[in-house]
XYZ file of C-alpha atoms in Angstrom:
782
model
C 10.926 29.139 -56.967
C 8.235 27.100 -58.139
C 6.747 27.340 -61.199
C 4.099 25.308 -61.310
C 1.651 26.210 -58.727
C -2.049 25.191 -59.069
C -2.308 24.926 -62.602
C -0.960 28.825 -63.161
C 2.092 29.352 -65.866
C 2.455 32.779 -64.387
C 5.778 31.857 -62.342
C 6.797 30.364 -65.169
C 6.565 33.502 -66.157
C 7.886 35.109 -63.324
C 11.105 32.774 -63.672
C 11.501 34.571 -67.475
C 12.014 37.729 -65.802
C 14.233 36.860 -63.753
C 16.491 35.212 -66.512
C 16.084 38.601 -68.669
C 16.864 41.671 -65.809
C 18.304 39.090 -62.647
C 18.267 41.985 -59.757
C 20.333 42.436 -56.696
C 23.210 42.676 -59.304
C 23.816 39.307 -59.535
C 25.590 37.687 -63.308
C 23.517 38.682 -66.684
C 23.258 34.752 -68.966
C 24.958 35.706 -71.878
C 23.031 34.527 -75.055
C 23.805 30.993 -75.066
C 23.499 30.152 -71.508
C 20.798 32.381 -71.750
C 19.243 30.005 -74.342
C 19.374 26.524 -71.788
C 17.884 28.598 -68.837
C 14.745 29.320 -70.755
C 14.790 25.606 -72.388
C 15.252 24.149 -69.415
C 12.869 26.284 -67.341
C 9.676 25.672 -69.420
C 11.232 22.025 -69.519
C 10.281 20.945 -65.618
C 7.747 24.049 -66.230
C 5.755 21.643 -68.944
C 7.473 18.003 -67.002
C 5.898 18.702 -63.227
C 1.983 20.145 -65.629
C 2.389 17.046 -67.712
C 2.895 15.003 -64.017
C 1.257 17.217 -62.150
C -2.535 16.309 -63.693
C -1.265 12.242 -64.657
C 0.094 12.235 -68.680
C 1.590 9.310 -68.066
C 0.647 5.398 -70.685
C -0.610 6.587 -74.511
C -0.210 10.174 -74.263
C 3.637 12.305 -74.514
C 3.765 15.737 -74.833
C 6.657 16.423 -77.690
C 8.070 20.021 -78.460
C 9.280 21.061 -81.700
C 10.729 24.491 -83.587
C 13.000 26.266 -81.394
C 11.966 24.104 -78.069
C 12.633 21.075 -79.782
C 16.282 22.101 -81.182
C 16.682 23.778 -77.807
C 17.632 27.233 -79.801
C 14.589 28.935 -76.969
C 15.149 32.969 -78.229
C 13.451 34.827 -75.029
C 10.304 36.275 -76.861
C 9.681 32.415 -79.104
C 7.091 30.844 -79.761
C 5.853 27.928 -77.934
C 5.298 24.635 -80.507
C 4.172 21.518 -78.654
C 2.357 18.098 -79.685
C 0.199 16.106 -77.802
C 0.556 12.706 -78.790
C -1.706 9.499 -78.101
C -2.725 6.354 -77.960
C -6.506 7.185 -78.850
C -7.547 8.107 -75.602
C -10.258 9.928 -74.714
C -9.868 11.767 -72.234
C -6.541 13.174 -74.363
C -8.338 17.016 -74.754
C -8.822 17.018 -71.331
C -5.330 16.896 -71.516
C -4.040 19.668 -73.972
C -7.035 22.216 -71.865
C -5.488 21.850 -68.927
C -1.875 22.875 -69.941
C -2.237 24.851 -72.972
C -5.435 27.275 -71.106
C -1.946 27.979 -68.412
C 0.321 28.749 -71.229
C -2.099 31.077 -73.016
C -3.755 32.670 -69.944
C -0.693 33.825 -69.308
C 0.107 35.498 -72.539
C 3.245 33.202 -74.185
C 2.577 32.363 -77.465
C 1.802 28.904 -78.077
C 1.981 26.798 -81.020
C -0.044 23.814 -80.505
C -1.601 20.299 -82.009
C -2.953 16.802 -81.140
C -2.344 13.712 -82.913
C -2.007 10.200 -83.158
C 1.061 8.438 -84.705
C -0.658 7.989 -87.402
C -2.903 11.009 -87.943
C 1.072 13.110 -86.353
C 2.652 10.768 -89.713
C -0.647 12.207 -92.175
C 0.575 15.743 -91.542
C 4.097 15.232 -92.265
C 3.334 13.695 -95.783
C 1.922 16.788 -96.379
C 2.748 19.842 -94.551
C 6.519 20.551 -95.360
C 6.532 22.609 -92.601
C 5.328 20.352 -89.624
C 7.536 17.774 -91.305
C 10.566 20.141 -90.446
C 8.943 20.177 -86.804
C 8.531 16.293 -86.036
C 12.210 15.534 -87.528
C 13.752 18.036 -84.726
C 10.885 16.680 -82.311
C 11.636 16.661 -78.108
C 10.466 13.856 -75.445
C 10.112 16.625 -72.350
C 7.179 14.675 -70.862
C 4.480 12.064 -70.552
C 5.531 7.876 -72.409
C 9.231 7.692 -73.732
C 7.484 5.066 -75.798
C 5.017 7.388 -77.841
C 7.270 10.296 -78.549
C 10.236 7.977 -79.808
C 7.066 5.979 -82.085
C 5.767 8.718 -83.322
C 10.308 10.268 -84.071
C 11.025 7.286 -85.439
C 7.979 6.857 -87.637
C 8.119 10.435 -89.194
C 11.893 9.702 -90.166
C 10.888 6.535 -91.402
C 8.695 8.586 -94.182
C 10.641 11.388 -94.771
C 13.263 9.084 -96.118
C 11.014 6.825 -97.937
C 9.101 10.017 -99.474
C 11.952 12.116 -99.609
C 12.146 11.779 -103.779
C 8.384 13.210 -104.855
C 8.548 15.494 -101.882
C 12.162 17.755 -103.039
C 10.897 19.689 -106.228
C 9.077 21.862 -102.952
C 11.121 22.187 -100.910
C 14.133 23.079 -103.034
C 11.547 25.562 -104.911
C 9.465 27.007 -101.952
C 13.744 27.703 -100.877
C 14.206 29.669 -104.270
C 10.848 31.651 -103.200
C 11.900 32.760 -99.638
C 15.695 33.293 -100.971
C 14.101 35.802 -103.404
C 11.389 37.504 -101.302
C 13.200 37.948 -98.166
C 16.743 38.340 -99.374
C 20.263 37.772 -98.909
C 21.422 37.740 -94.205
C 24.238 38.222 -95.972
C 24.386 41.353 -97.745
C 21.309 42.775 -96.396
C 22.019 46.475 -93.643
C 19.647 44.652 -92.141
C 18.747 41.109 -92.579
C 16.209 38.102 -91.406
C 17.804 36.259 -89.491
C 15.703 33.866 -89.511
C 14.601 33.610 -92.876
C 16.496 35.200 -95.152
C 18.957 33.702 -97.068
C 22.105 31.833 -95.139
C 19.702 32.276 -92.271
C 18.229 30.028 -89.958
C 15.965 28.302 -91.456
C 18.278 27.206 -94.225
C 20.699 25.321 -91.701
C 17.527 24.316 -90.636
C 16.827 23.103 -94.735
C 20.195 21.347 -94.064
C 18.923 19.084 -91.462
C 16.220 17.954 -92.246
C 17.962 16.280 -96.547
C 20.218 15.020 -94.085
C 17.425 13.299 -91.632
C 16.770 12.020 -95.608
C 20.139 10.522 -95.965
C 21.008 12.819 -99.091
C 24.174 14.898 -97.217
C 25.948 15.187 -94.343
C 25.210 16.749 -91.073
C 26.349 20.513 -91.370
C 29.354 21.039 -88.829
C 32.108 23.620 -88.910
C 32.172 26.412 -90.313
C 27.842 26.218 -90.499
C 27.158 25.069 -87.098
C 30.315 28.642 -86.294
C 27.462 30.541 -88.716
C 24.806 28.444 -86.990
C 26.105 29.448 -83.194
C 26.406 33.407 -84.235
C 23.011 34.032 -85.916
C 21.362 32.264 -82.646
C 23.625 34.373 -80.691
C 22.084 37.867 -82.610
C 18.811 35.904 -82.543
C 18.794 36.099 -79.086
C 19.926 38.658 -78.340
C 18.064 40.877 -80.572
C 14.718 39.383 -79.030
C 16.034 40.519 -75.062
C 16.685 43.774 -75.972
C 13.353 44.530 -78.470
C 11.110 42.844 -75.465
C 9.342 40.866 -77.811
C 10.119 38.648 -80.620
C 11.887 40.036 -84.177
C 14.352 38.369 -86.311
C 15.482 41.219 -88.516
C 18.033 42.763 -87.062
C 18.000 46.789 -88.082
C 21.013 49.582 -87.997
C 18.951 50.785 -85.324
C 19.542 47.889 -83.162
C 23.090 46.451 -84.239
C 25.443 48.826 -82.042
C 23.125 48.066 -78.742
C 24.164 43.953 -79.262
C 27.635 44.397 -81.534
C 28.078 44.913 -77.533
C 27.089 42.506 -75.578
C 28.867 39.920 -77.945
C 32.246 41.578 -77.527
C 32.080 42.929 -81.145
C 32.956 46.862 -80.782
C 29.757 48.214 -83.702
C 27.391 47.500 -85.946
C 29.787 47.460 -89.292
C 31.635 44.958 -86.738
C 28.664 42.742 -86.149
C 27.398 43.267 -90.214
C 31.036 42.033 -90.702
C 30.811 38.450 -89.295
C 27.735 37.433 -89.461
C 28.133 37.795 -93.721
C 30.790 36.373 -92.814
C 28.552 32.978 -91.285
C 25.236 33.975 -93.250
C 27.670 33.082 -96.370
C 29.321 29.537 -94.894
C 25.424 28.765 -94.176
C 23.482 29.595 -97.778
C 26.545 28.139 -100.143
C 26.352 25.243 -97.527
C 22.469 24.974 -98.409
C 23.014 26.269 -102.122
C 25.226 23.134 -102.249
C 23.402 20.392 -100.002
C 20.147 21.439 -102.273
C 22.491 20.287 -105.208
C 23.848 17.334 -103.765
C 20.742 15.953 -102.789
C 18.805 16.282 -105.687
C 21.941 13.484 -107.392
C 21.199 11.795 -104.159
C 18.625 11.354 -104.701
C 16.695 6.961 -104.529
C 15.119 5.510 -107.458
C 12.739 4.001 -108.901
C 11.670 1.861 -111.897
C 13.364 2.541 -115.197
C 14.892 5.851 -113.401
C 17.123 2.994 -111.091
C 18.016 1.148 -114.841
C 19.139 4.810 -116.981
C 22.313 6.117 -117.508
C 24.769 7.674 -115.122
C 24.434 11.781 -117.179
C 25.827 12.526 -120.074
C 28.915 14.925 -119.597
C 28.967 17.789 -122.695
C 31.088 19.751 -123.055
C 30.530 23.402 -123.468
C 34.195 24.623 -123.523
C 38.200 23.552 -123.507
C 38.232 22.001 -120.846
C 34.875 22.557 -119.019
C 31.552 20.356 -119.712
C 28.162 19.965 -118.921
C 27.661 16.402 -115.999
C 24.166 16.567 -113.957
C 23.140 19.692 -114.582
C 26.462 21.603 -113.311
C 29.839 23.134 -114.815
C 32.269 20.425 -114.322
C 36.016 19.546 -115.414
C 37.030 17.838 -117.908
C 38.184 14.760 -117.337
C 41.808 15.716 -119.115
C 41.911 19.410 -117.406
C 44.517 20.603 -115.444
C 45.008 24.413 -113.491
C 48.243 23.300 -114.081
C 49.011 23.336 -117.503
C 46.036 25.973 -118.783
C 46.039 29.507 -116.376
C 43.203 30.830 -117.595
C 40.723 27.046 -116.666
C 39.461 28.772 -113.141
C 38.402 31.931 -114.920
C 36.337 29.501 -118.148
C 35.187 27.512 -115.408
C 33.879 30.333 -114.115
C 32.419 32.256 -117.403
C 30.944 29.268 -118.571
C 28.788 28.982 -115.455
C 27.791 32.710 -115.875
C 26.832 32.305 -119.315
C 24.949 28.833 -119.466
C 22.759 29.766 -115.786
C 24.545 26.155 -115.233
C 26.109 26.597 -111.040
C 29.632 25.040 -111.036
C 29.412 22.039 -109.405
C 30.920 21.573 -105.558
C 33.591 18.805 -106.923
C 35.101 21.583 -110.158
C 35.231 24.091 -106.965
C 37.133 22.061 -104.232
C 39.441 20.597 -107.182
C 40.265 23.497 -108.153
C 40.640 25.547 -104.636
C 43.788 23.055 -104.708
C 45.250 22.884 -107.650
C 44.994 26.176 -109.521
C 48.492 28.195 -109.265
C 49.014 31.675 -108.158
C 48.725 33.692 -112.151
C 51.579 34.894 -113.248
C 51.373 38.289 -113.675
C 50.905 40.059 -115.983
C 48.196 37.350 -116.945
C 48.305 35.563 -120.265
C 45.857 36.755 -122.234
C 43.767 34.123 -122.436
C 42.719 34.971 -118.289
C 42.588 38.127 -118.761
C 39.714 37.096 -121.501
C 38.012 34.923 -119.552
C 37.431 37.747 -117.092
C 35.592 39.773 -118.996
C 33.565 37.255 -120.465
C 32.907 36.575 -116.844
C 32.003 40.332 -115.502
C 30.021 40.825 -118.876
C 27.677 37.680 -118.142
C 25.182 40.096 -116.195
C 23.089 39.006 -113.985
C 24.724 35.414 -114.225
C 28.315 36.577 -112.652
C 26.934 36.779 -109.258
C 26.498 33.497 -108.281
C 29.651 32.376 -109.210
C 32.217 35.141 -107.597
C 30.381 34.085 -104.420
C 31.323 30.343 -104.885
C 34.496 31.551 -106.136
C 34.889 34.025 -103.213
C 33.631 31.277 -100.745
C 35.988 28.688 -101.892
C 39.171 31.281 -101.369
C 39.594 31.165 -105.462
C 38.165 34.921 -106.230
C 40.913 36.182 -103.190
C 43.267 34.185 -105.442
C 42.380 36.330 -107.794
C 41.810 39.847 -106.427
C 43.789 39.857 -103.257
C 42.508 42.716 -102.467
C 38.774 41.202 -101.798
C 39.820 40.804 -98.662
C 39.197 44.332 -97.416
C 35.918 44.753 -98.530
C 34.317 41.416 -97.759
C 31.537 41.280 -96.091
C 33.411 45.258 -95.531
C 28.972 46.752 -93.933
C 28.108 50.414 -96.247
C 28.643 53.428 -94.163
C 25.297 54.824 -95.568
C 21.804 53.947 -95.186
C 21.543 54.142 -98.728
C 23.138 51.278 -99.920
C 21.641 47.484 -98.690
C 24.967 45.486 -100.711
C 27.979 44.836 -98.374
C 30.897 47.267 -100.396
C 31.808 43.577 -101.493
C 28.362 42.388 -103.057
C 27.836 46.283 -104.186
C 30.854 46.007 -105.930
C 29.992 42.294 -108.121
C 25.597 44.310 -108.832
C 27.769 47.493 -110.527
C 29.499 45.356 -112.499
C 26.362 43.584 -114.038
C 24.104 45.973 -114.217
C 27.434 48.052 -115.988
C 27.280 44.608 -118.520
C 24.040 46.496 -119.989
C 26.008 49.257 -120.226
C 29.120 47.984 -123.153
C 27.371 48.953 -125.965
C 27.877 52.551 -125.152
C 31.423 53.596 -124.917
C 33.827 52.654 -126.845
C 35.727 50.242 -124.014
C 33.788 48.143 -122.834
C 36.641 45.975 -120.988
C 37.868 49.322 -118.817
C 33.989 49.636 -118.289
C 33.833 46.349 -116.874
C 36.894 46.600 -114.667
C 36.786 50.115 -113.320
C 32.365 49.043 -112.300
C 34.135 45.840 -110.270
C 36.886 47.799 -108.293
C 35.534 51.885 -108.069
C 34.840 51.073 -104.505
C 37.774 48.551 -103.550
C 39.413 50.830 -101.287
C 36.667 51.668 -98.836
C 36.601 49.851 -95.724
C 40.583 52.036 -95.088
C 40.956 55.891 -93.225
C 41.698 56.682 -96.097
C 39.154 58.379 -98.772
C 39.015 55.464 -100.375
C 38.560 56.835 -104.260
C 42.347 57.781 -103.851
C 43.171 54.285 -101.990
C 40.815 52.559 -105.009
C 42.922 54.734 -107.872
C 45.660 53.283 -106.726
C 45.001 49.528 -106.537
C 43.188 49.535 -110.037
C 47.128 50.766 -111.210
C 47.827 47.634 -109.621
C 45.308 45.463 -110.581
C 45.242 47.036 -114.482
C 48.864 46.390 -114.619
C 48.601 42.548 -113.052
C 45.322 42.233 -115.167
C 48.619 42.768 -118.284
C 46.697 46.183 -119.677
C 48.776 49.320 -121.391
C 50.198 52.095 -119.793
C 47.697 54.162 -120.835
C 44.193 52.023 -120.671
C 46.236 51.683 -116.237
C 46.326 55.423 -116.337
C 42.300 55.151 -117.521
C 40.979 52.695 -115.201
C 42.476 55.147 -111.619
C 40.922 57.416 -113.294
C 37.592 56.060 -113.742
C 38.361 54.581 -109.481
C 39.379 58.020 -108.634
C 36.913 60.536 -110.271
C 33.722 57.621 -110.565
C 31.231 60.264 -107.558
C 32.226 63.447 -109.379
C 28.864 63.423 -111.918
C 27.336 62.447 -110.539
C 27.745 65.009 -106.933
C 28.622 67.536 -109.639
C 24.682 67.049 -111.059
C 23.579 66.961 -108.233
C 24.849 69.778 -106.129
C 26.044 72.500 -108.414
C 24.556 74.925 -110.912
C 24.706 73.086 -114.005
C 24.172 76.873 -116.400
C 27.336 78.042 -114.312
C 30.765 77.449 -116.600
C 32.113 76.868 -113.506
C 30.452 73.630 -113.190
C 31.333 72.827 -116.303
C 34.471 73.526 -116.685
C 35.704 71.564 -113.255
C 34.137 68.726 -114.827
C 36.045 69.112 -117.847
C 39.886 69.873 -115.895
C 39.481 67.164 -113.602
C 39.021 64.656 -116.242
C 42.366 66.318 -118.246
C 39.905 66.820 -121.691
C 39.621 62.779 -121.391
C 36.247 61.757 -123.399
C 36.347 58.635 -123.195
C 36.467 58.997 -119.020
C 33.429 60.854 -119.505
C 31.395 58.434 -121.162
C 33.306 55.411 -118.777
C 32.435 57.860 -116.072
C 28.529 58.220 -116.769
C 27.191 54.463 -117.551
C 29.564 54.058 -114.210
C 27.466 56.491 -112.826
C 24.657 54.530 -114.049
C 25.728 50.697 -112.875
C 26.603 51.623 -110.018
C 23.670 53.964 -108.950
C 21.442 51.046 -109.376
C 24.269 48.956 -107.810
C 23.552 50.845 -104.846
C 19.926 50.215 -104.214
C 15.785 51.000 -105.229
C 15.318 54.680 -106.253
C 18.972 56.121 -106.050
C 19.221 56.082 -110.137
C 16.263 58.331 -110.992
C 14.792 59.659 -113.967
C 16.197 63.361 -112.414
C 19.892 61.553 -111.892
C 20.233 60.387 -115.151
C 18.735 63.911 -116.410
C 21.247 65.640 -114.835
C 24.279 63.410 -115.344
C 22.849 62.989 -119.032
C 23.091 67.024 -119.244
C 25.839 67.161 -117.619
C 28.107 65.216 -119.305
C 26.579 66.102 -123.025
C 27.854 70.208 -121.077
C 31.128 68.762 -120.720
C 32.508 66.538 -124.416
C 30.562 70.962 -125.317
C 33.100 72.479 -124.281
C 35.833 69.469 -124.917
C 34.423 70.176 -128.016
C 35.017 73.888 -128.537
C 31.385 74.902 -129.031
C 29.766 77.628 -127.312
C 27.857 76.053 -123.945
C 24.305 76.982 -123.824
C 23.519 79.852 -121.735
C 20.506 80.417 -119.380
C 17.552 82.492 -121.639
C 15.231 85.339 -120.961
C 12.056 83.511 -118.462
C 10.348 81.474 -120.901
C 6.468 82.665 -122.631
C 4.710 80.931 -120.313
C 6.922 83.131 -116.673
C 6.419 85.704 -118.996
C 2.411 85.527 -118.832
C 2.483 84.660 -114.510
C 4.396 87.147 -113.924
C 1.780 89.910 -116.070
C -1.040 88.465 -113.926
C 0.217 89.086 -110.603
C 1.047 91.645 -111.151
C -2.285 92.905 -112.335
C -3.745 90.650 -109.397
C -1.189 90.137 -107.101
C -2.120 87.472 -106.661
C 0.010 83.475 -107.173
C -0.595 81.614 -110.206
C 0.938 78.366 -110.769
C 1.571 75.642 -113.747
C 1.545 72.260 -114.201
C 3.403 70.346 -117.317
C 4.467 67.216 -117.158
C 7.036 67.411 -119.564
C 8.516 63.982 -117.280
C 9.133 62.400 -115.442
C 9.643 63.964 -113.580
C 7.233 67.013 -113.806
C 7.436 70.781 -114.257
C 6.181 73.577 -111.710
C 5.452 77.133 -112.112
C 4.461 79.566 -109.424
C 4.665 82.860 -109.902
C 4.445 85.003 -106.455
C 3.995 88.437 -105.036
C 7.740 89.177 -104.327
C 7.724 89.087 -100.018
C 9.654 87.536 -97.218
C 8.926 83.827 -96.915
C 7.308 83.066 -100.588
C 9.818 80.470 -101.381
C 9.195 78.117 -98.240
C 5.760 78.778 -98.064
C 5.772 77.461 -101.318
C 7.878 74.842 -100.978
C 5.321 73.800 -98.170
C 2.687 73.413 -100.170
C 4.345 71.968 -103.288
C 5.034 69.159 -99.671
C 1.808 68.809 -98.636
C 0.381 67.690 -102.214
C 3.584 64.807 -102.450
C 4.737 65.949 -104.157
C 9.485 65.576 -104.711
C 11.242 68.754 -105.127
C 14.620 67.305 -107.156
C 14.914 70.996 -108.606
C 14.269 74.623 -108.277
C 15.413 77.923 -110.506
C 14.897 80.690 -108.880
C 13.507 84.951 -110.454
C 12.600 87.696 -109.338
C 11.124 90.028 -113.335
C 10.907 93.525 -110.898
C 8.126 92.834 -108.276
C 6.883 88.789 -108.507
C 8.608 86.009 -107.599
C 8.764 82.896 -109.732
C 9.334 79.576 -108.722
C 10.850 76.788 -111.413
C 10.392 73.758 -109.204
C 11.103 70.290 -110.843
C 9.242 67.970 -108.965
C 7.927 64.328 -109.480
C 4.778 62.833 -107.216
C 5.810 60.483 -103.794
C 2.918 58.764 -105.109
C -0.523 58.875 -107.445
C -0.907 60.888 -109.973
C 0.035 65.205 -110.165
C -2.273 67.361 -107.838
C -4.999 70.021 -109.159
C -3.064 73.321 -110.315
C -6.047 75.105 -108.873
C -5.869 73.793 -104.936
C -2.474 73.714 -105.104
C -2.663 77.447 -105.323
C -5.356 77.296 -103.487
C -2.972 76.544 -100.577
C -0.497 79.096 -102.117
C -2.269 81.892 -101.557
C -3.894 80.907 -97.972
C -0.492 80.027 -96.312
C 0.744 83.803 -97.889
C -2.937 85.043 -96.438
C -2.053 83.610 -93.327
C -5.214 81.543 -93.184
C -3.123 77.429 -93.695
C -0.704 77.534 -90.621
C 2.170 75.832 -92.925
C 4.193 73.942 -89.619
C -0.017 72.412 -88.315
C 0.236 70.612 -91.631
C 2.776 68.996 -91.981
C 3.901 67.901 -89.019
C -0.288 66.061 -89.403
C 1.408 65.148 -93.592
C 4.566 64.050 -91.915
C 2.441 61.217 -88.670
C 0.216 60.199 -91.675
C 2.063 59.597 -94.579
C 6.000 59.574 -93.377
C 7.817 56.084 -92.659
C 7.806 55.190 -89.601
C 10.039 57.094 -87.501
C 13.515 55.452 -85.390
C 14.716 56.155 -81.911
C 15.988 59.823 -81.250
C 20.706 58.163 -81.858
C 20.074 55.850 -84.573
C 19.622 58.041 -86.834
C 23.124 60.229 -88.193
C 23.387 64.082 -87.597
C 22.965 65.997 -90.130
C 25.735 68.437 -91.328
C 26.945 71.295 -93.374
C 28.871 72.317 -95.741
C 30.711 74.963 -97.524
C 31.864 75.934 -101.736
C 33.347 79.243 -102.390
C 33.732 78.057 -106.132
C 31.620 78.598 -107.890
C 32.426 81.947 -110.176
C 28.301 83.247 -110.274
C 29.567 84.069 -106.966
C 26.590 82.326 -104.900
C 28.183 80.548 -102.271
C 27.492 76.773 -102.111
C 25.232 75.334 -98.485
C 25.152 71.769 -99.060
C 22.930 70.073 -96.462
C 24.104 65.449 -96.094
C 20.794 64.464 -93.784
C 17.341 61.839 -92.929
C 14.688 63.090 -95.457
C 11.134 63.919 -94.512
C 8.161 65.575 -95.808
C 8.984 69.333 -95.997
C 11.911 69.653 -95.069
C 12.851 72.552 -98.390
C 10.641 74.231 -97.125
C 11.802 73.712 -93.387
C 16.269 74.575 -94.911
C 13.823 77.460 -97.053
C 12.524 79.185 -94.063
C 15.238 79.266 -92.410
C 17.893 80.884 -94.973
C 14.654 82.871 -95.897
C 15.664 84.545 -91.705
C 17.858 84.013 -91.461
C 18.351 87.082 -94.478
C 20.349 85.041 -97.024
C 18.914 85.370 -101.225
C 18.693 81.807 -101.930
C 19.283 81.672 -105.822
C 19.194 78.152 -106.711
C 18.526 74.636 -105.255
C 19.545 70.958 -105.433
C 17.573 67.990 -103.726
C 19.351 64.528 -103.817
C 17.514 61.789 -101.682
C 19.466 58.833 -101.208
C 17.112 56.405 -99.772
C 16.286 57.933 -96.937
C 18.867 60.762 -97.098
C 19.419 63.678 -98.382
C 22.636 66.225 -100.289
C 21.307 69.030 -100.544
C 23.384 71.677 -102.213
C 22.027 75.367 -102.151
C 23.393 78.368 -104.258
C 23.082 81.416 -102.276
C 24.270 84.935 -101.490
C 24.870 86.831 -98.279
C 22.126 89.873 -98.313
C 25.368 92.441 -99.396
C 26.015 94.259 -102.809
C 29.288 91.199 -102.828
C 26.538 88.147 -102.401
C 29.746 87.775 -99.703
C 28.370 85.454 -96.327
C 31.228 86.583 -93.856
C 32.697 83.299 -91.026
C 30.372 84.541 -88.257
C 27.450 84.560 -91.162
C 27.562 81.174 -92.199
C 28.058 79.903 -88.451
C 24.323 81.811 -87.913
C 23.165 80.232 -91.524
C 24.884 76.966 -90.161
C 23.430 76.098 -87.470
C 19.683 77.632 -88.509
C 19.934 75.257 -91.219
C 20.965 72.446 -89.659
C 18.161 72.913 -86.614
C 15.818 73.149 -89.074
C 17.237 69.923 -90.665
C 16.821 68.165 -86.914
């Protein structure tokens, strides 16, 4: 097929479509083959077009960016520069190349430069400099292209010292803004830390002759990142750099990687290799910068002692000259703890030397080694990068062989934003802030590091994790009582958050069950309370909320009271406010609303005539007013239903009670359709709905062990505006008595628990009745 025609690029577009969508049973190109074919196709069109318009002497066309690197993804823009040696007709050449591409809808980033202008732009614009360093001749005068490429590279090397801080600061800012490719659930393959731009950064440093061009592990990582990005473009039908969860399964299938979790794990390993190479490359490049003037006469950096066998050298943590890991079993961890404490990176040479010479620690560990480990873990967020550097060089796996099962392991639920291994390190960093709250900060740190270590296996991760924690605790040198506490922490690390957010805390059986599970240990209770906070904070934004904090503290305090033999608080009589609202409703038979800012969270009390549908109506109105409901306490006083909601605004402030009351009245008298109003609300304010099939289906679980007689229905699903309204309406439609509700939102997921009772005197819900209720609730949640 010809792709030149009479100046049109339509044939180029058609040929590209054939490559992306082969017909008549032709073989579909793999990602690398597709990139090669796309580069060859565009090279042919551009060179043919250049020949057709007479692009020869003193003018040339070069490709930069993805086309220049021969890494063109299906919907990458074309980055082209038309070089000329002071030719007056250059604008005509440019129009005859640019306009056909624009008319065909092809993304184009273009420039027209003289050699001097090209070098000048590269000297002031880093993005332009990175592109011109990768420039590739397409058509026209090759000598002109070579001249500009050589001049840009020479100027780059000559000026690198004055530009290095801008390069390093730009990378650091980008990493902070976009996040890690390795540990994000939905990573930015191009701009993230460990992504394709970091490989280009390393190439630019190599062009300045400050570091070696990456090979080996980084080259393999580059190929995987490019393949995933290529398939993501092909799947989306447009340029896209963020790999969303709903696209990952299909990309994984094309790359023969099983499923999205296997793909995520492969991507994580690749990105970590790139990120580590970029960080080490920047530090090595800074040390290799050419010196001029008086700086060239300065003596080598002084080695400043930091700890036994550990020094600071050129802004990095390094080994003292006489330090030897073979004679000092705690040296690896002392180096790591020093780096975390001082905020200085560990020198790459030191890491490699330790990886080559440090022996495995004998069991149990020497006391000094355990002390240095605790010093590292207690250093706060400074320990995160240090652990990463130890892991990249194999030292962390030597200390904790069990780590391999969770390394690069993607999470199975959407609330988590980190891979499992990074989540454990983040949780430990969060726990370091809470060590003064507990009697055993050492156990809190180790327990936080290990609480999810059982993931990545087929069994319950808490059960597997308990066995691992016991084994590791003994290896580290803890006493048997301490090992038992570590095991209990890992085994029951979800006990407090699950109980507090999904059960009725006024039920004495709830508290007694927690105390019995912990065998009455106040130490374990204190550690679990702190671990619940650290775990939630390390999971993702919004998981640790004021409401969740209040619930867990309330549960922990009730458990302490029971352990001390003190009476548990019992639900008191209706408050004076409830009594007043009840009296008002009885008098005029109209709803009453009060909003109390006693938090966060706040409280909304609604009293309405007791009638079927009152709870779903009230919950729906709160959703209309952008209130997120965390809990609902329901009481009936004669002919009046009093609903007390714990709420927080999704955005903005609390609504005017009069407006809430007016909407409740309108819903109850039928003049306001909640279904239509909530549908409009969801269209206007809810996040863009993912494609059908990309979210897990909702589930319902049943629990029968509440002493109050109310069976617990637990709904797990995806959060929606008005979800409580829909579920309450489904329960009311089934004739079920709803006694209380707990709503836990974890990112975009929810775990909602409802204390329910059947219509009979005993409140029982037989199996057949449960099936009917379950189907109704699932239909409401979809």
